[in-house]
Amino acid sequence: MFPFPYGHIRQGSSAMPIVTVQQGPRSVELKRELVKQITDAFVDAYKIPAETVQVWIQEVPTDSWGAAGKLIADK
Amino acid sequence: MFPFPYGHIRQGSSAMPIVTVQQGPRSVELKRELVKQITDAFVDAYKIPAETVQVWIQEVPTDSWGAAGKLIADK
Amino acid sequence: MFPFPYGHIRQGSSAMPIVTVQQGPRSVELKRELVKQITDAFVDAYKIPAETVQVWIQEVPTDSWGAAGKLIADK
Amino acid sequence: MFPFPYGHIRQGSSAMPIVTVQQGPRSVELKRELVKQITDAFVDAYKIPAETVQVWIQEVPTDSWGAAGKLIADK
Amino acid sequence: MFPFPYGHIRQGSSAMPIVTVQQGPRSVELKRELVKQITDAFVDAYKIPAETVQVWIQEVPTDSWGAAGKLIADK
Amino acid sequence: MFPFPYGHIRQGSSAMPIVTVQQGPRSVELKRELVKQITDAFVDAYKIPAETVQVWIQEVPTDSWGAAGKLIADK
């Protein structure tokens, strides 16, 4: 459980962006840093509160993702 | 293999919605109930047959998803 | 601008689901009803506050979406 | 409204794939050909009926999509 | 590690499509064939280099995905 | 047309992330800044080249997106 500090927020209609990242597997440390930095990107670029930003990381194993017609696992 | 009798289907152009849910892990019982109720929402709101609705639940572990710049796992 | 009534919410780690709907174009009235009913589906099935649920409708024109190998616009 | 005769369907658990394409704008002729060929790809690779495959093309304007840190519209 | 042969590519603004497939679990052999054939579909339909196409397969277990209001696992 | 400077890149299997942003409409200037800053977030957090990052912004009008059971357009 955690406190959810959305009280007192007044939002314009374009706030509350949802970010979905498709990527290969990464460590928790890297994902922690990425979520922090992507959120900062919205705070800086859009001037919206960090509390309005959600980041979802979809980790896809290398045998389920490909480029140039080949699975990454086969490269 | 299985028989798939779609040959005689006449489709309205707005039918066959696809629903994707991004969420943290939940029990099968809860997901079963959610799929049923989301499908009912389309039947009621859009007056389309339940058979035309697909619901896909993308469960994301708490170390791969964050809000307010922090992983849910760290909150 | 609108008040955003998230104050006092205490969330479990699986709350805050994001729903994305892919569908053909619909009227505002129908989308209004759908967003209400999908949100109710989460409140009923998961026992989470309506304020934690976001619904995003991606409307796709019938010349950009197909089934059975054919554009819906051509059916 | 339209009849939707899915009542007697027996589905294999892996059938009914949903394909979402994110791309820049293309002509209807090109999208028609793409939907046909992606559907054929599933028929050939997975041996499933074309009727079970849905393809959704999300066209994104060049000022809403970027690579290497720059909008495509600026390149 | 693998070489990434994007050198010398000149891209139009509509190139670099991203394909996301939502499906039930499949074997690596089937996914390998699918990625190859979807990529070929873009090469044939859009006349773009295979190197510009990415395919991401989101495999969803049968207890997290439903049609007609029921989980596939329950059918 | 633009040059695509992917030559000489050697990628680990987790590189080439795809970012999809769901948001309300924003100006080109804001989107330009966001794409730059999200890309920088990956460069900093994951130590991968900016050239490997793609950002797709799905702008959704306020009558097609809701929170707390209501369309943003109605708030």
Tab-separated table of C-alpha atoms in Angstrom, chain B residues 2 5-6 16 18 22 25-26 29-30 33 36 41 44-46 52 55 57 60 62 65-68 70 75:
chain	number	residue	atom	x	y	z
B	2	PHE	CA	-11.003	-26.289	-35.627
B	5	PRO	CA	-17.677	-20.601	-39.506
B	6	TYR	CA	-17.137	-16.915	-40.300
B	16	MET	CA	-15.459	-6.148	-33.239
B	18	ILE	CA	-10.496	-4.985	-29.147
B	22	GLN	CA	-2.663	-2.881	-18.682
B	25	PRO	CA	-1.150	-9.116	-11.535
B	26	ARG	CA	-4.598	-10.334	-10.488
B	29	GLU	CA	-11.152	-15.309	-10.599
B	30	LEU	CA	-10.852	-11.543	-10.797
B	33	GLU	CA	-15.124	-11.495	-13.709
B	36	LYS	CA	-17.327	-10.790	-18.339
B	41	ALA	CA	-20.297	-2.959	-20.976
B	44	ASP	CA	-25.080	-2.512	-23.087
B	45	ALA	CA	-23.439	0.649	-24.419
B	46	TYR	CA	-22.990	-0.244	-28.092
B	52	THR	CA	-17.687	-9.582	-31.182
B	55	VAL	CA	-10.461	-8.525	-24.073
B	57	ILE	CA	-5.173	-8.385	-20.187
B	60	VAL	CA	2.789	-6.149	-15.766
B	62	THR	CA	5.250	-4.204	-10.111
B	65	TRP	CA	5.532	-0.228	-14.010
B	66	GLY	CA	5.602	3.104	-12.292
B	67	ALA	CA	3.736	6.259	-11.409
B	68	ALA	CA	5.034	9.618	-10.241
B	70	LYS	CA	8.764	5.518	-9.075
B	75	LYS	CA	6.317	2.346	-3.116
